[in-house]
Amino acid sequence: MRIPCPCCGLRAMAEFTYGGADVTRPAAALPLDPSAVPDADWNDFVYRRDNPAGPHRELWFHAAGCRRWFAVTRDTRTNAFLSEAVA
């Protein structure tokens, strides 16, 4: 699989580290009081992930290149990268 780095272009997957799903952190009271956010919201943020069949937003790190994090939308059925952007 070849991954489209927004800075370096198409590169081999071996140059990258997968960073996981691009999820939104609970932000109701952050950064002042994280304890004000319900435990269920933190549990969902830390442990629950969707396993979609189709377009999925995820983070990648170009470890052997420009050393930048970026977000992409990848189709999990075909491994086709649909979009890229610097994160």
PDB file of C-alpha atoms in Angstrom:
ATOM      1  CA  MET A   1       0.000   0.000   0.000  1.00  0.00           C
ATOM      2  CA  ARG A   2       1.242   3.506  -0.817  1.00  0.00           C
ATOM      3  CA  ILE A   3       0.236   6.431   1.363  1.00  0.00           C
ATOM      4  CA  PRO A   4      -0.123  10.005   0.027  1.00  0.00           C
ATOM      5  CA  CYS A   5       1.879  12.267   2.359  1.00  0.00           C
ATOM      6  CA  PRO A   6       0.771  15.884   1.810  1.00  0.00           C
ATOM      7  CA  CYS A   7       4.414  17.046   2.055  1.00  0.00           C
ATOM      8  CA  CYS A   8       6.373  14.217   0.383  1.00  0.00           C
ATOM      9  CA  GLY A   9       3.910  12.672  -2.073  1.00  0.00           C
ATOM     10  CA  LEU A  10       3.212   8.944  -2.453  1.00  0.00           C
ATOM     11  CA  ARG A  11       5.415   6.782  -0.212  1.00  0.00           C
ATOM     12  CA  ALA A  12       5.569   3.149   0.893  1.00  0.00           C
ATOM     13  CA  MET A  13       3.521   2.203   3.941  1.00  0.00           C
ATOM     14  CA  ALA A  14       6.712   1.093   5.755  1.00  0.00           C
ATOM     15  CA  GLU A  15       7.647   4.778   6.188  1.00  0.00           C
ATOM     16  CA  PHE A  16       4.510   5.528   8.244  1.00  0.00           C
ATOM     17  CA  THR A  17       3.070   4.825  11.666  1.00  0.00           C
ATOM     18  CA  TYR A  18      -0.690   4.444  12.040  1.00  0.00           C
ATOM     19  CA  GLY A  19      -2.072   6.845  14.644  1.00  0.00           C
ATOM     20  CA  GLY A  20      -5.606   5.520  14.926  1.00  0.00           C
ATOM     21  CA  ALA A  21      -9.018   6.947  14.254  1.00  0.00           C
ATOM     22  CA  ASP A  22      -9.396  10.709  14.167  1.00  0.00           C
ATOM     23  CA  VAL A  23     -11.702  11.118  17.184  1.00  0.00           C
ATOM     24  CA  THR A  24     -12.842  14.241  19.027  1.00  0.00           C
ATOM     25  CA  ARG A  25     -11.847  14.573  22.681  1.00  0.00           C
ATOM     26  CA  PRO A  26     -14.635  15.418  25.157  1.00  0.00           C
ATOM     27  CA  ALA A  27     -14.279  19.183  25.549  1.00  0.00           C
ATOM     28  CA  ALA A  28     -17.167  20.375  27.700  1.00  0.00           C
ATOM     29  CA  ALA A  29     -14.992  21.670  30.544  1.00  0.00           C
ATOM     30  CA  LEU A  30     -11.471  21.282  29.155  1.00  0.00           C
ATOM     31  CA  PRO A  31      -8.786  22.311  29.883  1.00  0.00           C
ATOM     32  CA  LEU A  32      -9.979  23.765  33.176  1.00  0.00           C
ATOM     33  CA  ASP A  33     -11.758  20.822  34.796  1.00  0.00           C
ATOM     34  CA  PRO A  34     -11.596  17.399  33.102  1.00  0.00           C
ATOM     35  CA  SER A  35     -13.435  15.845  36.052  1.00  0.00           C
ATOM     36  CA  ALA A  36     -16.567  17.795  35.036  1.00  0.00           C
ATOM     37  CA  VAL A  37     -16.931  15.609  31.938  1.00  0.00           C
ATOM     38  CA  PRO A  38     -19.023  12.467  32.644  1.00  0.00           C
ATOM     39  CA  ASP A  39     -17.051   9.235  33.000  1.00  0.00           C
ATOM     40  CA  ALA A  40     -19.105   7.649  30.227  1.00  0.00           C
ATOM     41  CA  ASP A  41     -17.853  10.302  27.764  1.00  0.00           C
ATOM     42  CA  TRP A  42     -14.213   9.625  28.733  1.00  0.00           C
ATOM     43  CA  ASN A  43     -14.805   5.880  28.458  1.00  0.00           C
ATOM     44  CA  ASP A  44     -16.196   6.282  24.948  1.00  0.00           C
ATOM     45  CA  PHE A  45     -13.276   8.541  23.944  1.00  0.00           C
ATOM     46  CA  VAL A  46     -10.567   6.212  25.244  1.00  0.00           C
ATOM     47  CA  TYR A  47     -11.964   2.728  24.547  1.00  0.00           C
ATOM     48  CA  ARG A  48     -14.761   2.745  21.986  1.00  0.00           C
ATOM     49  CA  ARG A  49     -13.962   2.887  18.291  1.00  0.00           C
ATOM     50  CA  ASP A  50     -16.147   2.336  15.272  1.00  0.00           C
ATOM     51  CA  ASN A  51     -15.084  -0.329  12.802  1.00  0.00           C
ATOM     52  CA  PRO A  52     -16.670   1.064   9.639  1.00  0.00           C
ATOM     53  CA  ALA A  53     -16.800  -0.614   6.272  1.00  0.00           C
ATOM     54  CA  GLY A  54     -16.218   2.346   3.999  1.00  0.00           C
ATOM     55  CA  PRO A  55     -14.794   5.856   4.378  1.00  0.00           C
ATOM     56  CA  HIS A  56     -13.006   6.346   7.689  1.00  0.00           C
ATOM     57  CA  ARG A  57     -10.995   9.345   8.973  1.00  0.00           C
ATOM     58  CA  GLU A  58      -7.648   8.379  10.534  1.00  0.00           C
ATOM     59  CA  LEU A  59      -4.272   9.810  11.566  1.00  0.00           C
ATOM     60  CA  TRP A  60      -0.861   8.844  10.155  1.00  0.00           C
ATOM     61  CA  PHE A  61       2.696   9.873  11.065  1.00  0.00           C
ATOM     62  CA  HIS A  62       5.424  10.023   8.398  1.00  0.00           C
ATOM     63  CA  ALA A  63       8.232   8.648  10.587  1.00  0.00           C
ATOM     64  CA  ALA A  64      10.784   8.052   7.823  1.00  0.00           C
ATOM     65  CA  GLY A  65      10.111  11.271   5.940  1.00  0.00           C
ATOM     66  CA  CYS A  66       8.932  14.738   6.913  1.00  0.00           C
ATOM     67  CA  ARG A  67       7.985  13.592  10.474  1.00  0.00           C
ATOM     68  CA  ARG A  68       4.547  15.220  10.306  1.00  0.00           C
ATOM     69  CA  TRP A  69       1.164  14.004  11.458  1.00  0.00           C
ATOM     70  CA  PHE A  70      -1.683  14.218   8.970  1.00  0.00           C
ATOM     71  CA  ALA A  71      -5.278  13.095   8.678  1.00  0.00           C
ATOM     72  CA  VAL A  72      -6.676  11.151   5.743  1.00  0.00           C
ATOM     73  CA  THR A  73      -9.971   9.642   4.733  1.00  0.00           C
ATOM     74  CA  ARG A  74      -9.430   6.029   3.714  1.00  0.00           C
ATOM     75  CA  ASP A  75     -11.956   3.522   2.394  1.00  0.00           C
ATOM     76  CA  THR A  76     -11.488   0.479   4.653  1.00  0.00           C
ATOM     77  CA  ARG A  77     -12.973  -1.869   2.030  1.00  0.00           C
ATOM     78  CA  THR A  78     -10.425  -1.059  -0.680  1.00  0.00           C
ATOM     79  CA  ASN A  79      -7.617   0.748   1.245  1.00  0.00           C
ATOM     80  CA  ALA A  80      -7.995   3.623  -1.222  1.00  0.00           C
ATOM     81  CA  PHE A  81      -7.054   7.019   0.207  1.00  0.00           C
ATOM     82  CA  LEU A  82      -9.844   9.477  -0.620  1.00  0.00           C
ATOM     83  CA  SER A  83      -8.331  12.681   0.774  1.00  0.00           C
ATOM     84  CA  GLU A  84      -5.337  13.988   2.678  1.00  0.00           C
ATOM     85  CA  ALA A  85      -4.613  17.046   4.802  1.00  0.00           C
ATOM     86  CA  VAL A  86      -1.911  18.181   7.192  1.00  0.00           C
ATOM     87  CA  ALA A  87      -3.136  17.826  10.767  1.00  0.00           C
TER      88      ALA A  87
END
